Short mmCIF file of C-alpha atoms in Angstrom, two decimals:
data_model
loop_
_atom_site.label_atom_id
_atom_site.label_comp_id
_atom_site.label_asym_id
_atom_site.label_seq_id
_atom_site.Cartn_x
_atom_site.Cartn_y
_atom_site.Cartn_z
CA MET I 1292 0.00 0.00 0.00
CA LYS I 1293 1.33 3.44 -0.91
CA MET I 1294 0.07 6.93 -0.12
CA LYS I 1295 1.19 10.06 -1.95
CA LEU I 1296 0.65 13.14 0.17
CA GLY I 1297 1.20 16.82 -0.48
CA THR I 1298 3.07 18.57 2.30
CA MET I 1299 0.30 20.97 3.33
CA ALA I 1300 -2.50 18.40 3.19
CA VAL I 1301 -0.69 15.48 4.77
CA ALA I 1302 -1.78 16.05 8.38
CA ALA I 1303 -5.44 16.45 7.51
CA VAL I 1304 -5.50 13.37 5.29
CA MET I 1305 -3.80 11.20 7.87
CA ALA I 1306 -6.04 12.44 10.66
CA ALA I 1307 -9.00 11.02 8.75
CA SER I 1308 -7.28 7.70 8.03
CA PRO I 1309 -7.96 4.61 10.13
CA VAL I 1310 -5.20 3.28 12.35
CA MET I 1311 -3.59 0.33 10.61
CA ALA I 1312 -1.42 -2.45 11.96
CA ASP I 1313 1.47 -2.20 9.57
CA LEU I 1314 5.13 -1.27 9.25
CA VAL I 1315 5.27 2.33 8.06
CA PHE I 1316 8.15 3.49 5.89
CA PRO I 1317 7.90 7.21 5.07
CA SER I 1318 9.31 8.28 1.72
CA LEU I 1319 10.43 11.91 1.56
CA SER I 1320 10.24 12.02 -2.20
CA TYR I 1321 10.53 14.68 -4.85
CA ARG I 1322 8.53 13.96 -7.95
CA THR I 1323 8.38 17.66 -8.80
CA GLY I 1324 10.92 20.45 -9.13
CA PRO I 1325 14.37 20.67 -10.72
CA TYR I 1326 15.57 17.35 -9.25
CA ALA I 1327 12.48 15.28 -10.05
CA ALA I 1328 14.26 13.22 -12.71
CA GLY I 1329 16.40 11.75 -9.93
CA GLY I 1330 13.76 11.66 -7.23
CA ILE I 1331 11.14 9.75 -9.23
CA PRO I 1332 13.06 6.53 -9.96
CA PHE I 1333 14.45 6.35 -6.42
CA ALA I 1334 10.96 6.72 -4.93
CA ASP I 1335 9.61 4.11 -7.38
CA GLY I 1336 12.32 1.59 -6.47
CA TYR I 1337 11.79 2.14 -2.75
CA ALA I 1338 8.02 1.69 -3.01
CA ASP I 1339 8.11 -1.24 -5.43
CA TYR I 1340 10.39 -3.31 -3.21
CA MET I 1341 8.05 -2.82 -0.24
CA THR I 1342 5.10 -3.76 -2.46
CA LEU I 1343 6.99 -6.88 -3.54
CA LEU I 1344 7.41 -7.92 0.09
CA ASN I 1345 3.66 -7.52 0.65
CA GLU I 1346 2.57 -9.34 -2.50
CA ARG I 1347 5.11 -12.15 -2.47
CA ASP I 1348 5.91 -12.62 1.23
CA GLY I 1349 2.93 -11.22 3.08
CA GLY I 1350 4.99 -8.30 4.40
CA ILE I 1351 7.89 -8.44 6.85
CA GLY I 1352 7.51 -11.06 9.56
CA GLY I 1353 3.82 -11.32 8.72
CA VAL I 1354 3.19 -7.58 9.02
CA ALA I 1355 2.34 -5.58 5.89
CA THR I 1356 4.52 -2.65 4.87
CA ARG I 1357 3.09 0.76 4.07
CA ILE I 1358 4.90 3.50 2.16
CA LEU I 1359 3.90 6.96 3.34
CA GLU I 1360 5.08 9.29 0.59
CA CYS I 1361 5.40 13.03 1.15
CA GLU I 1362 6.58 15.46 -1.51
CA THR I 1363 9.54 17.68 -0.55
CA GLY I 1364 10.53 19.09 -3.93
CA TYR I 1365 14.12 18.67 -2.62
CA ASN I 1366 13.37 21.65 -0.41
CA THR I 1367 14.75 21.51 3.13
CA GLU I 1368 11.84 23.38 4.74
CA LYS I 1369 9.28 21.13 3.06
CA GLY I 1370 11.30 18.09 4.08
CA VAL I 1371 11.09 19.11 7.72
CA GLU I 1372 7.35 19.72 7.31
CA CYS I 1373 6.96 16.22 5.90
CA TYR I 1374 8.84 14.77 8.84
CA GLU I 1375 6.69 16.57 11.39
CA ALA I 1376 3.51 15.57 9.55
CA THR I 1377 4.35 11.87 9.27
CA LYS I 1378 6.39 10.98 12.35
CA GLY I 1379 3.28 10.26 14.42
CA GLU I 1380 2.06 7.58 12.02
CA GLY I 1381 4.38 4.93 13.39
CA SER I 1382 7.14 5.86 10.95
CA LEU I 1383 10.06 3.48 11.41
CA VAL I 1384 12.95 5.13 9.54
CA TYR I 1385 13.41 8.26 7.43
CA GLN I 1386 15.27 8.35 4.12
CA PRO I 1387 15.54 12.14 3.54
CA LEU I 1388 17.22 11.84 0.11
CA SER I 1389 18.75 15.27 0.70
CA THR I 1390 21.80 16.35 2.65
CA GLY I 1391 20.09 19.61 3.65
CA ILE I 1392 17.03 17.80 5.02
CA THR I 1393 19.24 15.25 6.76
CA TYR I 1394 21.15 17.94 8.65
CA GLN I 1395 17.86 19.37 9.93
CA LEU I 1396 16.43 15.99 10.93
CA ILE I 1397 19.44 14.74 12.89
CA PRO I 1398 18.53 16.46 16.21
CA LYS I 1399 14.78 16.10 15.68
CA ALA I 1400 14.77 12.39 14.90
CA THR I 1401 17.24 11.64 17.67
CA ALA I 1402 15.01 13.35 20.21
CA ASP I 1403 11.98 11.49 18.82
CA ASP I 1404 13.78 8.09 18.93
CA ILE I 1405 13.37 7.60 15.17
CA PRO I 1406 16.33 6.46 13.04
CA VAL I 1407 17.49 8.23 9.88
CA HIS I 1408 19.21 6.41 7.03
CA SER I 1409 21.11 8.86 4.81
CA MET I 1410 22.52 6.22 2.46
CA GLY I 1411 25.54 7.65 0.68
CA TYR I 1412 24.74 11.28 1.60
CA GLY I 1413 24.10 13.57 4.57
CA ARG I 1414 26.50 14.28 7.42
CA THR I 1415 29.48 12.03 6.84
CA SER I 1416 30.62 12.02 10.46
CA ALA I 1417 27.29 10.39 11.39
CA LYS I 1418 29.24 7.20 10.78
CA ASN I 1419 30.35 7.62 14.41
CA GLY I 1420 27.55 5.91 16.31
CA ASN I 1421 29.08 7.01 19.62
CA VAL I 1422 27.81 10.51 18.83
CA PHE I 1423 25.04 10.02 16.26
CA SER I 1424 22.93 7.35 17.93
CA HIS I 1425 20.02 7.50 15.48
CA VAL I 1426 21.74 8.32 12.17
CA PHE I 1427 23.14 5.72 9.79
CA ASN I 1428 24.89 6.25 6.45
CA TYR I 1429 25.93 2.74 5.44
CA PRO I 1430 27.29 1.31 3.20
CA ALA I 1431 29.45 4.32 2.17
CA ASN I 1432 29.62 8.09 2.58
CA TYR I 1433 30.85 11.11 0.65
CA TRP I 1434 34.34 11.02 2.14
CA ASP I 1435 34.57 7.39 1.07
CA GLY I 1436 33.53 8.56 -2.38
CA ALA I 1437 36.29 11.17 -2.49
CA SER I 1438 38.87 8.62 -1.41
CA GLY I 1439 37.48 5.99 -3.79
CA ALA I 1440 37.92 8.35 -6.73
CA ILE I 1441 41.50 9.19 -5.75
CA ASN I 1442 42.33 5.52 -5.17
CA TYR I 1443 41.01 4.73 -8.64
CA LEU I 1444 43.23 7.43 -10.14
CA LEU I 1445 46.20 6.14 -8.15
CA GLU I 1446 45.68 2.67 -9.61
CA ALA I 1447 45.37 4.09 -13.11
CA ASN I 1448 48.64 6.00 -12.69
CA GLY I 1449 50.84 3.33 -11.15
CA GLY I 1450 50.30 4.63 -7.63
CA ASP I 1451 51.65 8.12 -8.29
CA ILE I 1452 49.52 11.21 -8.99
CA SER I 1453 51.95 13.76 -7.59
CA GLY I 1454 52.08 16.90 -9.69
CA LYS I 1455 48.71 16.23 -11.33
CA LYS I 1456 45.87 18.72 -11.24
CA ILE I 1457 42.43 17.40 -10.22
CA ALA I 1458 39.36 19.60 -10.46
CA LEU I 1459 36.27 19.24 -8.28
CA VAL I 1460 33.12 20.59 -9.93
CA TYR I 1461 30.58 20.75 -7.12
CA HIS I 1462 27.00 21.76 -6.38
CA ASN I 1463 27.35 24.92 -4.26
CA SER I 1464 25.46 23.51 -1.27
CA ALA I 1465 26.09 21.48 1.87
CA TYR I 1466 25.94 18.38 -0.33
CA GLY I 1467 28.49 19.58 -2.87
CA LYS I 1468 30.90 20.88 -0.25
CA GLU I 1469 31.05 17.59 1.69
CA PRO I 1470 34.13 16.11 -0.08
CA ILE I 1471 36.28 19.26 -0.12
CA ARG I 1472 38.10 18.79 3.20
CA THR I 1473 38.81 15.14 2.41
CA LEU I 1474 40.16 15.97 -1.04
CA GLN I 1475 42.32 18.72 0.42
CA ASN I 1476 43.86 16.22 2.84
CA LEU I 1477 44.29 13.64 0.09
CA ALA I 1478 45.96 16.29 -2.10
CA GLU I 1479 48.45 16.96 0.66
CA LYS I 1480 49.08 13.24 1.10
CA HIS I 1481 49.51 12.37 -2.57
CA GLY I 1482 50.95 15.62 -3.90
CA PHE I 1483 48.28 16.58 -6.43
CA GLU I 1484 46.81 20.05 -6.92
CA LEU I 1485 43.11 20.43 -6.11
CA MET I 1486 41.11 22.89 -8.18
CA GLU I 1487 37.70 23.78 -6.71
CA VAL I 1488 34.93 24.87 -9.09
CA ALA I 1489 31.52 25.76 -7.62
CA VAL I 1490 28.25 25.59 -9.56
CA ASP I 1491 25.21 27.39 -8.16
CA HIS I 1492 21.76 25.73 -7.92
CA PRO I 1493 20.26 24.34 -10.06
CA GLY I 1494 23.29 24.23 -12.36
CA GLN I 1495 21.91 25.15 -15.77
CA GLU I 1496 24.58 27.77 -16.40
CA GLN I 1497 28.17 26.47 -16.34
CA LYS I 1498 29.87 28.19 -19.28
CA SER I 1499 32.37 30.08 -17.16
CA GLN I 1500 33.28 27.03 -15.08
CA TRP I 1501 34.08 24.92 -18.13
CA LEU I 1502 35.98 27.73 -19.80
CA GLN I 1503 38.10 27.77 -16.63
CA ILE I 1504 38.61 24.02 -16.94
CA ARG I 1505 39.57 24.38 -20.60
CA ARG I 1506 42.04 27.10 -19.65
CA GLU I 1507 43.63 25.31 -16.68
CA ARG I 1508 43.48 21.81 -18.22
CA PRO I 1509 43.19 19.57 -15.14
CA ASP I 1510 44.28 15.97 -15.62
CA ASN I 1511 41.01 14.72 -14.13
CA VAL I 1512 37.66 16.19 -13.15
CA LEU I 1513 35.55 14.93 -10.25
CA MET I 1514 31.92 16.00 -9.93
CA TRP I 1515 29.56 16.30 -6.97
CA GLY I 1516 26.40 17.24 -8.84
CA TRP I 1517 22.70 16.47 -8.87
CA GLY I 1518 19.84 16.86 -11.29
CA VAL I 1519 20.22 19.09 -14.32
CA MET I 1520 23.68 20.16 -13.16
CA ASN I 1521 25.04 16.75 -14.17
CA GLN I 1522 23.56 16.85 -17.67
CA VAL I 1523 24.84 20.35 -18.28
CA ALA I 1524 28.32 19.52 -16.97
CA ILE I 1525 28.68 16.47 -19.19
CA GLN I 1526 27.49 18.42 -22.23
CA GLU I 1527 29.84 21.32 -21.44
CA ALA I 1528 32.72 18.87 -20.99
CA ALA I 1529 31.91 17.46 -24.42
CA ASN I 1530 31.76 20.98 -25.88
CA ILE I 1531 35.34 21.69 -24.80
CA ARG I 1532 36.38 18.16 -25.82
CA TYR I 1533 37.37 17.18 -22.31
CA PRO I 1534 38.19 13.42 -22.29
CA MET I 1535 35.20 11.63 -20.78
CA GLU I 1536 37.36 8.80 -19.46
CA ASN I 1537 39.04 11.40 -17.20
CA PHE I 1538 35.72 12.64 -15.81
CA ILE I 1539 34.37 10.86 -12.69
CA GLY I 1540 31.14 11.71 -10.87
CA ILE I 1541 29.98 10.80 -7.38
CA TRP I 1542 27.14 8.24 -7.26
CA TRP I 1543 24.55 11.03 -7.51
CA SER I 1544 26.14 12.08 -10.80
CA GLY I 1545 26.02 8.69 -12.46
CA SER I 1546 22.53 7.82 -13.69
CA GLU I 1547 21.02 7.45 -17.15
CA ASN I 1548 19.46 10.91 -16.72
CA ASP I 1549 22.93 12.43 -16.58
CA VAL I 1550 24.43 10.93 -19.72
CA LEU I 1551 21.63 10.33 -22.21
CA PRO I 1552 21.11 14.01 -23.14
CA ALA I 1553 24.72 14.23 -24.38
CA GLY I 1554 24.30 11.22 -26.67
CA ASP I 1555 27.49 9.61 -27.96
CA ALA I 1556 29.57 12.43 -26.48
CA ALA I 1557 29.02 10.98 -22.99
CA ASN I 1558 30.66 7.68 -23.91
CA GLY I 1559 33.34 6.69 -21.39
CA TYR I 1560 32.12 8.92 -18.56
CA LYS I 1561 32.63 7.30 -15.15
CA ALA I 1562 30.82 7.40 -11.82
CA LEU I 1563 31.34 5.97 -8.37
CA THR I 1564 28.88 3.52 -6.87
CA PHE I 1565 28.15 1.46 -3.77
CA HIS I 1566 25.75 -0.97 -5.48
CA GLY I 1567 25.31 -2.93 -8.68
CA VAL I 1568 23.93 -1.78 -12.02
CA GLY I 1569 21.41 -3.20 -14.47
CA ASP I 1570 18.52 -5.60 -14.01
CA ASP I 1571 20.34 -8.93 -14.32
CA PHE I 1572 19.40 -10.02 -10.81
CA PRO I 1573 16.70 -12.54 -9.81
CA VAL I 1574 14.79 -10.01 -7.70
CA PHE I 1575 13.82 -8.11 -10.83
CA ASP I 1576 11.92 -11.14 -12.15
CA ASP I 1577 9.85 -11.02 -8.98
CA ILE I 1578 9.38 -7.25 -9.30
CA GLN I 1579 8.07 -7.80 -12.82
CA LYS I 1580 5.72 -10.61 -11.78
CA TYR I 1581 4.34 -9.40 -8.47
CA VAL I 1582 4.51 -5.63 -8.94
CA VAL I 1583 4.73 -4.38 -12.53
CA ASP I 1584 2.60 -7.02 -14.29
CA ALA I 1585 0.13 -6.94 -11.39
CA GLY I 1586 -0.43 -3.23 -11.95
CA LYS I 1587 0.94 -2.31 -8.53
CA ALA I 1588 4.08 -0.40 -9.57
CA ALA I 1589 4.65 3.03 -8.05
CA GLY I 1590 5.35 4.44 -11.51
CA ALA I 1591 4.95 3.32 -15.08
CA GLY I 1592 7.37 0.42 -14.62
CA ASP I 1593 9.78 1.91 -17.13
CA GLN I 1594 12.46 2.77 -14.56
CA VAL I 1595 13.09 -0.79 -13.34
CA GLY I 1596 16.81 -1.58 -13.48
CA THR I 1597 17.96 2.01 -13.92
CA VAL I 1598 20.63 3.31 -11.56
CA LEU I 1599 18.40 5.38 -9.30
CA TYR I 1600 15.56 2.85 -9.27
CA ASN I 1601 18.10 0.28 -8.13
CA ARG I 1602 19.32 2.66 -5.43
CA GLY I 1603 15.80 3.11 -4.10
CA LEU I 1604 15.26 -0.64 -4.17
CA TYR I 1605 18.56 -1.17 -2.35
CA ALA I 1606 17.58 1.35 0.33
CA ALA I 1607 14.27 -0.47 0.78
CA MET I 1608 16.01 -3.83 1.00
CA LEU I 1609 18.33 -2.54 3.72
CA ALA I 1610 15.37 -1.06 5.60
CA ALA I 1611 13.46 -4.34 5.34
CA GLU I 1612 16.43 -6.38 6.55
CA ALA I 1613 16.89 -4.00 9.50
CA ALA I 1614 13.20 -4.41 10.34
CA LYS I 1615 13.61 -8.20 10.29
CA LYS I 1616 16.62 -7.89 12.58
CA ALA I 1617 14.61 -5.65 14.93
CA GLN I 1618 11.79 -8.20 15.02
CA GLU I 1619 14.33 -10.89 15.85
CA ILE I 1620 16.04 -8.85 18.59
CA HIS I 1621 12.84 -7.78 20.33
CA GLY I 1622 10.72 -10.85 19.68
CA VAL I 1623 7.78 -8.91 18.25
CA ALA I 1624 6.58 -8.41 14.68
CA ASP I 1625 4.95 -5.00 15.10
CA ILE I 1626 8.13 -3.05 15.93
CA THR I 1627 8.53 0.57 16.98
CA ALA I 1628 10.96 3.12 15.61
CA GLY I 1629 13.21 2.64 18.61
CA MET I 1630 13.31 -1.09 17.92
CA MET I 1631 14.04 -0.33 14.26
CA ARG I 1632 17.08 1.67 15.38
CA ASP I 1633 18.36 -1.40 17.20
CA GLY I 1634 17.85 -3.51 14.09
CA MET I 1635 19.78 -1.04 11.96
CA GLU I 1636 22.65 -1.02 14.43
CA ALA I 1637 22.83 -4.83 14.33
CA LEU I 1638 22.54 -5.15 10.55
CA ASP I 1639 24.95 -7.59 8.89
CA ILE I 1640 24.75 -7.80 5.11
CA THR I 1641 26.63 -10.80 3.76
CA GLU I 1642 26.92 -12.10 0.21
CA ALA I 1643 24.88 -15.13 1.26
CA LYS I 1644 22.12 -12.81 2.47
CA MET I 1645 22.14 -10.79 -0.76
CA ALA I 1646 22.01 -13.98 -2.85
CA GLU I 1647 19.08 -15.22 -0.75
CA LEU I 1648 17.26 -11.95 -1.49
CA GLY I 1649 17.82 -12.26 -5.23
CA LEU I 1650 20.61 -9.68 -5.31
CA PRO I 1651 23.83 -11.70 -5.60
CA ASN I 1652 26.94 -9.50 -5.77
CA PHE I 1653 24.72 -6.43 -5.87
CA GLY I 1654 26.70 -4.57 -3.23
CA PRO I 1655 29.59 -4.90 -0.82
CA GLU I 1656 29.32 -6.93 2.32
CA PHE I 1657 29.16 -4.76 5.44
CA ALA I 1658 28.33 -4.90 9.12
CA VAL I 1659 26.98 -2.15 11.37
CA SER I 1660 27.77 -1.68 15.06
CA CYS I 1661 27.26 0.88 17.79
CA GLU I 1662 30.65 2.44 17.00
CA ASN I 1663 30.26 2.18 13.21
CA HIS I 1664 27.02 3.35 11.60
CA GLY I 1665 28.59 3.64 8.16
CA GLY I 1666 29.54 0.12 7.14
CA ASN I 1667 32.77 -1.03 5.54
CA ALA I 1668 33.45 1.98 3.28
CA LEU I 1669 33.85 0.07 0.01
CA VAL I 1670 33.44 1.94 -3.29
CA GLY I 1671 33.22 0.78 -6.91
CA VAL I 1672 33.48 2.58 -10.26
CA THR I 1673 31.05 2.37 -13.19
CA GLN I 1674 31.41 3.51 -16.80
CA TRP I 1675 28.84 4.55 -19.39
CA ASP I 1676 28.74 2.81 -22.77
CA ALA I 1677 26.77 5.14 -25.04
CA SER I 1678 26.42 2.63 -27.88
CA ALA I 1679 24.88 0.00 -25.61
CA GLY I 1680 23.06 2.51 -23.42
CA THR I 1681 24.27 0.79 -20.27
CA TRP I 1682 26.43 1.29 -17.21
CA SER I 1683 29.04 -1.34 -16.38
CA LEU I 1684 30.84 -1.95 -13.12
CA ILE I 1685 34.54 -1.62 -14.06
CA SER I 1686 36.05 -2.13 -10.62
CA ASP I 1687 35.40 -4.20 -7.54
CA PHE I 1688 34.10 -2.55 -4.38
CA LYS I 1689 37.38 -1.48 -2.81
CA ALA I 1690 38.52 -0.09 0.52
CA THR I 1691 38.95 3.65 1.00
CA ASP I 1692 41.59 5.57 2.96
CA GLY I 1693 40.69 5.15 6.62
CA ASP I 1694 43.92 6.85 7.68
CA VAL I 1695 42.61 10.10 6.21
CA ILE I 1696 38.87 9.66 6.72
CA GLY I 1697 38.92 8.25 10.26
CA PRO I 1698 40.50 11.31 11.91
CA LEU I 1699 38.17 13.63 9.97
CA ILE I 1700 35.14 11.71 11.22
CA GLU I 1701 36.46 11.77 14.77
CA GLU I 1702 37.17 15.50 14.63
CA ASP I 1703 33.83 16.50 13.10
CA SER I 1704 31.75 14.24 15.33
CA ALA I 1705 33.61 15.43 18.44
CA SER I 1706 32.85 19.01 17.46
CA TYR I 1707 29.16 18.16 17.02
CA ALA I 1708 29.09 16.38 20.39
CA SER I 1709 30.67 19.39 22.11
CA GLU I 1710 28.29 21.86 20.47
CA ASN I 1711 25.22 19.80 21.39
CA GLY I 1712 26.16 18.58 24.85
CA ILE I 1713 26.41 14.93 23.81
CA ASP I 1714 28.45 12.48 25.86
CA PRO I 1715 29.90 10.09 23.24
CA ASN I 1716 28.96 6.66 24.49
CA CYS I 1717 27.93 3.38 22.93
CA GLY I 1718 25.60 1.04 24.71
#
């Protein structure tokens, strides 16, 4: 069952709704606005997986799932409104799908004993469960992404990138600024020059930025973009004949939406990832049978297997597995948000588990603990083949630089703890 609710009307609609015995998974979606092309497939994947569990398995532990969708338009204020309007419905875990919204929800959700899963985005130092008791960002975070990109370039250059110039083209927001400190530290460690190039929201005008890149000729370009910014950047890179194989985006800059508008010129573009690509996994046969063909898909069914649909499905799978773990820990099927938090903190995703779920080799193995809410920090690289119209995983999921990232997480989380009167303590 899925409900789509406008922000202003959500409270009134829910007040008139009967109380239902189900597991509620709010979806802070954005099907409208400048980032809708990315928000729609993610929301569809998230909803469709929960529908699959209902139709095929009878829910989770015998309890039906319910998606409670609220439109944010990728607007932080609306996202907070959605949270306040839905938290009383038995909501188990929030997926804000926005770094700005995540930052605002961290203190609110913690006080309300509701977990937040900012998968691959949000406040990176939330990996420290000693400080951020209710926030999880497994299986990887933005600082892992920065390190993963540099590690990939190190491998491609025989372990030496000293003297090279690497540009970061970033969305001029909290999201886009997340990797800067990490890249600065990595530049100091490996001897490369970091060139920072900001792009203002929404990113439709980038002429000056790419003229700067043409003038300064960096050896590689990294991108922290979202929505139309990605499309424009890839087209502008093609316009100045920047080599696509030297252009690497973060996982939010690596979907079909980003490359298709540039046509053949996007061939060879690369993007980081923390999950698999394509629809060659058994779970998609079940999605087709129980959801799409049954007329129960959240959308038109045309996004199945795309990068962002897969990411939404992956987020839903992790939420469902955490709910199962919570049911196991507490011995009840109808869990609360506080119990869900415990399940998330005890989550252990193995290859055997992924294979059992119809997602063999779909993502890296990882385990969560009280001290580590971010998983094992493994990052892969994908590449776009314009002629085939497909993404391919061109590297294994590999470890990132904990020697650089660990101290940054400790420093930032300690600062947050001090500012907010938190006594870092697990257990």
